[in-house]
Short mmCIF file of N, CA and C in Angstrom, two decimals:
data_model
loop_
_atom_site.label_atom_id
_atom_site.label_comp_id
_atom_site.label_asym_id
_atom_site.label_seq_id
_atom_site.Cartn_x
_atom_site.Cartn_y
_atom_site.Cartn_z
N UNK O 154 -14.29 40.63 -16.45
CA UNK O 154 -14.20 41.23 -17.76
C UNK O 154 -14.34 42.75 -17.63
N UNK O 155 -13.64 43.45 -18.47
CA UNK O 155 -13.72 44.91 -18.48
C UNK O 155 -14.96 45.33 -19.28
N UNK O 156 -15.23 46.64 -19.29
CA UNK O 156 -16.35 47.16 -20.06
C UNK O 156 -16.19 46.86 -21.54
N UNK O 157 -14.93 46.73 -21.98
CA UNK O 157 -14.65 46.44 -23.39
C UNK O 157 -14.78 44.94 -23.69
N UNK O 158 -15.05 44.13 -22.65
CA UNK O 158 -15.21 42.69 -22.84
C UNK O 158 -13.91 41.91 -22.78
N UNK O 159 -12.82 42.55 -22.33
CA UNK O 159 -11.53 41.87 -22.22
C UNK O 159 -11.36 41.34 -20.80
N UNK O 160 -10.69 40.21 -20.70
CA UNK O 160 -10.43 39.62 -19.39
C UNK O 160 -9.41 40.47 -18.65
N UNK O 161 -9.67 40.71 -17.37
CA UNK O 161 -8.75 41.45 -16.52
C UNK O 161 -8.42 40.59 -15.31
N UNK O 162 -7.21 40.75 -14.80
CA UNK O 162 -6.82 40.01 -13.60
C UNK O 162 -6.00 38.79 -13.94
N UNK O 163 -5.74 37.99 -12.89
CA UNK O 163 -4.93 36.78 -13.08
C UNK O 163 -5.73 35.69 -13.77
N UNK O 164 -5.06 34.97 -14.62
CA UNK O 164 -5.70 33.85 -15.30
C UNK O 164 -5.93 32.72 -14.28
N UNK O 165 -7.02 32.01 -14.41
CA UNK O 165 -7.26 30.91 -13.48
C UNK O 165 -6.23 29.80 -13.70
N UNK O 166 -5.97 29.06 -12.64
CA UNK O 166 -5.06 27.91 -12.77
C UNK O 166 -5.74 26.69 -12.14
N UNK O 167 -5.39 25.56 -12.66
CA UNK O 167 -6.00 24.32 -12.17
C UNK O 167 -4.92 23.45 -11.54
N UNK O 168 -5.32 22.72 -10.52
CA UNK O 168 -4.43 21.79 -9.84
C UNK O 168 -5.08 20.41 -9.91
N UNK O 169 -4.31 19.41 -10.30
CA UNK O 169 -4.84 18.05 -10.34
C UNK O 169 -5.15 17.59 -8.93
N UNK O 170 -6.30 17.03 -8.77
CA UNK O 170 -6.74 16.55 -7.46
C UNK O 170 -6.51 15.06 -7.37
N UNK O 171 -5.87 14.63 -6.29
CA UNK O 171 -5.63 13.20 -6.07
C UNK O 171 -6.75 12.60 -5.25
N UNK O 172 -6.97 11.32 -5.45
CA UNK O 172 -8.03 10.61 -4.74
C UNK O 172 -7.57 10.21 -3.35
N UNK O 173 -8.53 9.99 -2.47
CA UNK O 173 -8.28 9.54 -1.10
C UNK O 173 -9.02 8.22 -0.89
N UNK O 174 -8.56 7.45 0.07
CA UNK O 174 -9.27 6.21 0.39
C UNK O 174 -10.61 6.53 1.04
N UNK O 175 -11.66 5.82 0.62
CA UNK O 175 -12.99 6.02 1.19
C UNK O 175 -13.00 5.66 2.67
N UNK O 176 -12.21 4.66 3.03
CA UNK O 176 -12.05 4.27 4.43
C UNK O 176 -10.57 4.31 4.74
N UNK O 177 -10.22 4.55 5.99
CA UNK O 177 -8.81 4.67 6.35
C UNK O 177 -8.06 3.38 6.01
N UNK O 178 -6.94 3.52 5.32
CA UNK O 178 -6.13 2.37 4.92
C UNK O 178 -5.21 1.99 6.09
N UNK O 179 -5.32 0.77 6.61
CA UNK O 179 -4.41 0.35 7.68
C UNK O 179 -2.96 0.40 7.19
N UNK O 180 -2.05 0.86 8.03
CA UNK O 180 -0.65 1.01 7.63
C UNK O 180 0.03 -0.33 7.37
N UNK O 181 -0.59 -1.42 7.75
CA UNK O 181 -0.07 -2.77 7.52
C UNK O 181 0.14 -3.03 6.03
N UNK O 182 -0.73 -2.51 5.19
CA UNK O 182 -0.70 -2.79 3.75
C UNK O 182 0.23 -1.85 3.00
N UNK O 183 0.75 -2.32 1.87
CA UNK O 183 1.58 -1.52 0.97
C UNK O 183 0.65 -0.86 -0.05
N UNK O 184 0.52 0.47 0.05
CA UNK O 184 -0.40 1.18 -0.84
C UNK O 184 0.24 2.41 -1.46
N UNK O 185 1.57 2.42 -1.60
CA UNK O 185 2.26 3.61 -2.10
C UNK O 185 1.89 3.95 -3.55
N UNK O 186 1.43 2.96 -4.34
CA UNK O 186 1.05 3.26 -5.72
C UNK O 186 -0.24 4.07 -5.79
N UNK O 187 -0.90 4.26 -4.67
CA UNK O 187 -2.17 4.99 -4.64
C UNK O 187 -1.98 6.48 -4.34
N UNK O 188 -0.76 6.93 -4.21
CA UNK O 188 -0.48 8.30 -3.76
C UNK O 188 -1.00 9.39 -4.70
N UNK O 189 -0.91 9.22 -6.00
CA UNK O 189 -1.27 10.29 -6.93
C UNK O 189 -2.31 9.87 -7.96
N UNK O 190 -3.23 9.00 -7.56
CA UNK O 190 -4.27 8.52 -8.48
C UNK O 190 -5.34 9.60 -8.62
N UNK O 191 -5.80 9.82 -9.84
CA UNK O 191 -6.86 10.80 -10.09
C UNK O 191 -8.14 10.07 -10.50
N UNK O 192 -9.23 10.80 -10.59
CA UNK O 192 -10.54 10.21 -10.92
C UNK O 192 -10.45 9.38 -12.19
N UNK O 193 -11.00 8.18 -12.14
CA UNK O 193 -10.95 7.26 -13.27
C UNK O 193 -9.74 6.35 -13.25
N UNK O 194 -8.80 6.62 -12.36
CA UNK O 194 -7.57 5.83 -12.29
C UNK O 194 -7.69 4.68 -11.30
N UNK O 195 -6.61 3.94 -11.15
CA UNK O 195 -6.59 2.82 -10.23
C UNK O 195 -5.19 2.66 -9.66
N UNK O 196 -5.10 1.86 -8.60
CA UNK O 196 -3.81 1.57 -7.97
C UNK O 196 -3.89 0.18 -7.35
N UNK O 197 -2.77 -0.28 -6.82
CA UNK O 197 -2.70 -1.61 -6.24
C UNK O 197 -2.40 -1.53 -4.75
N UNK O 198 -3.04 -2.40 -4.00
CA UNK O 198 -2.76 -2.55 -2.57
C UNK O 198 -2.26 -3.97 -2.38
N UNK O 199 -1.13 -4.12 -1.67
CA UNK O 199 -0.48 -5.43 -1.55
C UNK O 199 -0.17 -5.74 -0.09
N UNK O 200 0.19 -6.99 0.13
CA UNK O 200 0.63 -7.43 1.45
C UNK O 200 2.05 -6.92 1.70
N UNK O 201 2.41 -6.72 2.96
CA UNK O 201 3.77 -6.24 3.26
C UNK O 201 4.79 -7.38 3.10
N UNK O 202 6.06 -7.03 3.25
CA UNK O 202 7.12 -8.03 3.20
C UNK O 202 6.87 -9.10 4.25
N UNK O 203 7.27 -10.29 3.95
CA UNK O 203 7.14 -11.48 4.80
C UNK O 203 5.70 -11.97 4.90
N UNK O 204 4.82 -11.44 4.05
CA UNK O 204 3.44 -11.93 3.96
C UNK O 204 3.16 -12.30 2.52
N UNK O 205 2.33 -13.31 2.34
CA UNK O 205 1.97 -13.78 1.02
C UNK O 205 0.51 -13.46 0.76
N UNK O 206 0.17 -13.09 -0.44
CA UNK O 206 -1.21 -12.80 -0.81
C UNK O 206 -1.24 -12.03 -2.12
N UNK O 207 -2.35 -12.13 -2.82
CA UNK O 207 -2.49 -11.43 -4.10
C UNK O 207 -2.83 -9.96 -3.87
N UNK O 208 -2.17 -9.08 -4.63
CA UNK O 208 -2.50 -7.67 -4.54
C UNK O 208 -3.90 -7.44 -5.10
N UNK O 209 -4.54 -6.38 -4.64
CA UNK O 209 -5.89 -6.06 -5.10
C UNK O 209 -5.88 -4.68 -5.75
N UNK O 210 -6.91 -4.41 -6.54
CA UNK O 210 -7.01 -3.14 -7.26
C UNK O 210 -8.02 -2.24 -6.56
N UNK O 211 -7.65 -0.98 -6.39
CA UNK O 211 -8.56 0.05 -5.88
C UNK O 211 -8.80 1.03 -7.02
N UNK O 212 -10.06 1.37 -7.24
CA UNK O 212 -10.45 2.30 -8.31
C UNK O 212 -10.86 3.64 -7.71
N UNK O 213 -10.56 4.72 -8.41
CA UNK O 213 -10.97 6.06 -7.97
C UNK O 213 -12.18 6.49 -8.78
N UNK O 214 -13.27 6.72 -8.08
CA UNK O 214 -14.52 7.12 -8.74
C UNK O 214 -14.61 8.61 -8.96
N UNK O 215 -15.70 9.07 -9.54
CA UNK O 215 -15.89 10.49 -9.82
C UNK O 215 -16.02 11.33 -8.54
N UNK O 216 -16.18 10.65 -7.40
CA UNK O 216 -16.25 11.36 -6.11
C UNK O 216 -14.86 11.50 -5.47
N UNK O 217 -13.80 11.12 -6.21
CA UNK O 217 -12.41 11.22 -5.77
C UNK O 217 -12.09 10.26 -4.62
N UNK O 218 -12.86 9.18 -4.49
CA UNK O 218 -12.64 8.20 -3.44
C UNK O 218 -12.14 6.89 -4.04
N UNK O 219 -11.08 6.34 -3.43
CA UNK O 219 -10.54 5.04 -3.82
C UNK O 219 -11.31 3.95 -3.09
N UNK O 220 -11.79 2.97 -3.84
CA UNK O 220 -12.53 1.86 -3.24
C UNK O 220 -12.04 0.54 -3.82
N UNK O 221 -12.02 -0.47 -2.95
CA UNK O 221 -11.63 -1.82 -3.36
C UNK O 221 -11.63 -2.72 -2.15
N UNK O 222 -11.26 -3.96 -2.36
CA UNK O 222 -11.18 -4.93 -1.28
C UNK O 222 -9.72 -5.09 -0.86
N UNK O 223 -9.48 -5.18 0.44
CA UNK O 223 -8.12 -5.38 0.93
C UNK O 223 -7.66 -6.80 0.62
N UNK O 224 -6.37 -6.97 0.35
CA UNK O 224 -5.87 -8.32 0.10
C UNK O 224 -5.91 -9.16 1.38
N UNK O 225 -6.00 -10.47 1.19
CA UNK O 225 -5.92 -11.41 2.31
C UNK O 225 -4.46 -11.83 2.40
N UNK O 226 -3.84 -11.57 3.53
CA UNK O 226 -2.41 -11.81 3.70
C UNK O 226 -2.15 -12.91 4.72
N UNK O 227 -1.23 -13.79 4.39
CA UNK O 227 -0.82 -14.86 5.29
C UNK O 227 0.67 -14.71 5.57
N UNK O 228 1.04 -14.81 6.84
CA UNK O 228 2.45 -14.73 7.22
C UNK O 228 3.21 -15.87 6.57
N UNK O 229 4.36 -15.59 5.97
CA UNK O 229 5.19 -16.63 5.36
C UNK O 229 5.88 -17.41 6.47
N UNK O 230 5.76 -18.71 6.42
CA UNK O 230 6.39 -19.56 7.42
C UNK O 230 7.90 -19.62 7.19
N UNK O 231 8.63 -19.68 8.27
CA UNK O 231 10.08 -19.78 8.19
C UNK O 231 10.46 -21.23 8.46
N UNK O 232 11.21 -21.82 7.54
CA UNK O 232 11.68 -23.19 7.71
C UNK O 232 13.15 -23.16 8.06
N UNK O 233 13.46 -23.48 9.30
CA UNK O 233 14.83 -23.40 9.77
C UNK O 233 15.73 -24.41 9.06
N UNK O 234 15.15 -25.44 8.45
CA UNK O 234 15.95 -26.44 7.74
C UNK O 234 16.65 -25.87 6.52
N UNK O 235 16.21 -24.72 6.05
CA UNK O 235 16.83 -24.12 4.87
C UNK O 235 17.99 -23.18 5.24
N UNK O 236 18.22 -22.98 6.53
CA UNK O 236 19.31 -22.10 6.96
C UNK O 236 20.64 -22.84 6.83
N UNK O 237 21.72 -22.12 6.53
CA UNK O 237 23.02 -22.78 6.41
C UNK O 237 23.49 -23.33 7.75
N UNK O 238 24.16 -24.46 7.70
CA UNK O 238 24.73 -25.05 8.91
C UNK O 238 26.23 -24.90 8.80
N UNK O 239 26.72 -23.86 9.45
CA UNK O 239 28.15 -23.56 9.43
C UNK O 239 28.58 -23.33 10.87
N UNK O 240 29.64 -23.96 11.28
CA UNK O 240 30.11 -23.81 12.65
C UNK O 240 30.39 -22.34 12.95
N UNK O 241 29.82 -21.87 14.04
CA UNK O 241 30.02 -20.49 14.47
C UNK O 241 29.07 -19.49 13.84
N UNK O 242 28.20 -19.95 12.93
CA UNK O 242 27.26 -19.02 12.27
C UNK O 242 26.15 -18.64 13.25
N UNK O 243 25.82 -17.36 13.28
CA UNK O 243 24.73 -16.87 14.12
C UNK O 243 23.56 -16.55 13.19
N UNK O 244 22.52 -17.38 13.24
CA UNK O 244 21.36 -17.20 12.37
C UNK O 244 20.16 -16.63 13.13
N UNK O 245 20.40 -16.08 14.31
CA UNK O 245 19.32 -15.54 15.13
C UNK O 245 18.49 -14.51 14.37
N UNK O 246 19.16 -13.58 13.67
CA UNK O 246 18.43 -12.54 12.94
C UNK O 246 17.62 -13.11 11.79
N UNK O 247 18.01 -14.28 11.28
CA UNK O 247 17.27 -14.91 10.19
C UNK O 247 15.93 -15.47 10.67
N UNK O 248 15.79 -15.62 11.95
CA UNK O 248 14.58 -16.22 12.51
C UNK O 248 13.60 -15.18 13.02
N UNK O 249 13.86 -13.90 12.74
CA UNK O 249 12.99 -12.83 13.18
C UNK O 249 12.62 -11.95 11.99
N UNK O 250 11.40 -11.41 12.02
CA UNK O 250 10.95 -10.50 10.99
C UNK O 250 11.41 -9.09 11.26
N UNK O 251 11.03 -8.16 10.40
CA UNK O 251 11.39 -6.75 10.55
C UNK O 251 10.83 -6.17 11.85
N UNK O 252 9.74 -6.77 12.36
CA UNK O 252 9.14 -6.29 13.59
C UNK O 252 9.80 -6.88 14.84
N UNK O 253 10.83 -7.74 14.65
CA UNK O 253 11.54 -8.34 15.76
C UNK O 253 10.87 -9.58 16.32
N UNK O 254 9.72 -9.93 15.79
CA UNK O 254 9.00 -11.11 16.27
C UNK O 254 9.49 -12.36 15.56
N UNK O 255 9.44 -13.52 16.22
CA UNK O 255 9.87 -14.76 15.56
C UNK O 255 9.04 -15.02 14.31
N UNK O 256 9.69 -15.46 13.24
CA UNK O 256 8.98 -15.81 12.01
C UNK O 256 8.24 -17.12 12.19
N UNK O 257 7.12 -17.24 11.51
CA UNK O 257 6.36 -18.47 11.55
C UNK O 257 5.68 -18.71 12.88
N UNK O 258 5.42 -17.63 13.62
CA UNK O 258 4.80 -17.77 14.93
C UNK O 258 3.29 -17.84 14.83
N UNK O 259 2.78 -18.13 13.64
CA UNK O 259 1.34 -18.28 13.45
C UNK O 259 0.61 -16.96 13.39
N UNK O 260 1.29 -15.89 13.05
CA UNK O 260 0.66 -14.56 13.01
C UNK O 260 -0.11 -14.37 11.74
#
């Protein structure tokens, strides 16, 4: 403030602060909805593709930390009986996941 009581200089500016996970989130889980959550907000953490499980909610507290329980994920079994039977069809890629591993290998 100047001697006359007027503000001098640049006006302050505020930036919204996003929350971070209290513990490191394993990359296995889908947590993209948590990218821009602010204090008091929430987001969802889910199982990745080819896994089954209920998504869970993570809440952001006043300390800017996201907390919640990780979902329990089970690998989806692949049933080869549901694949088409067509002469000359190559279904090899249908029997592997995105990671190149055989589906239903008990992972």
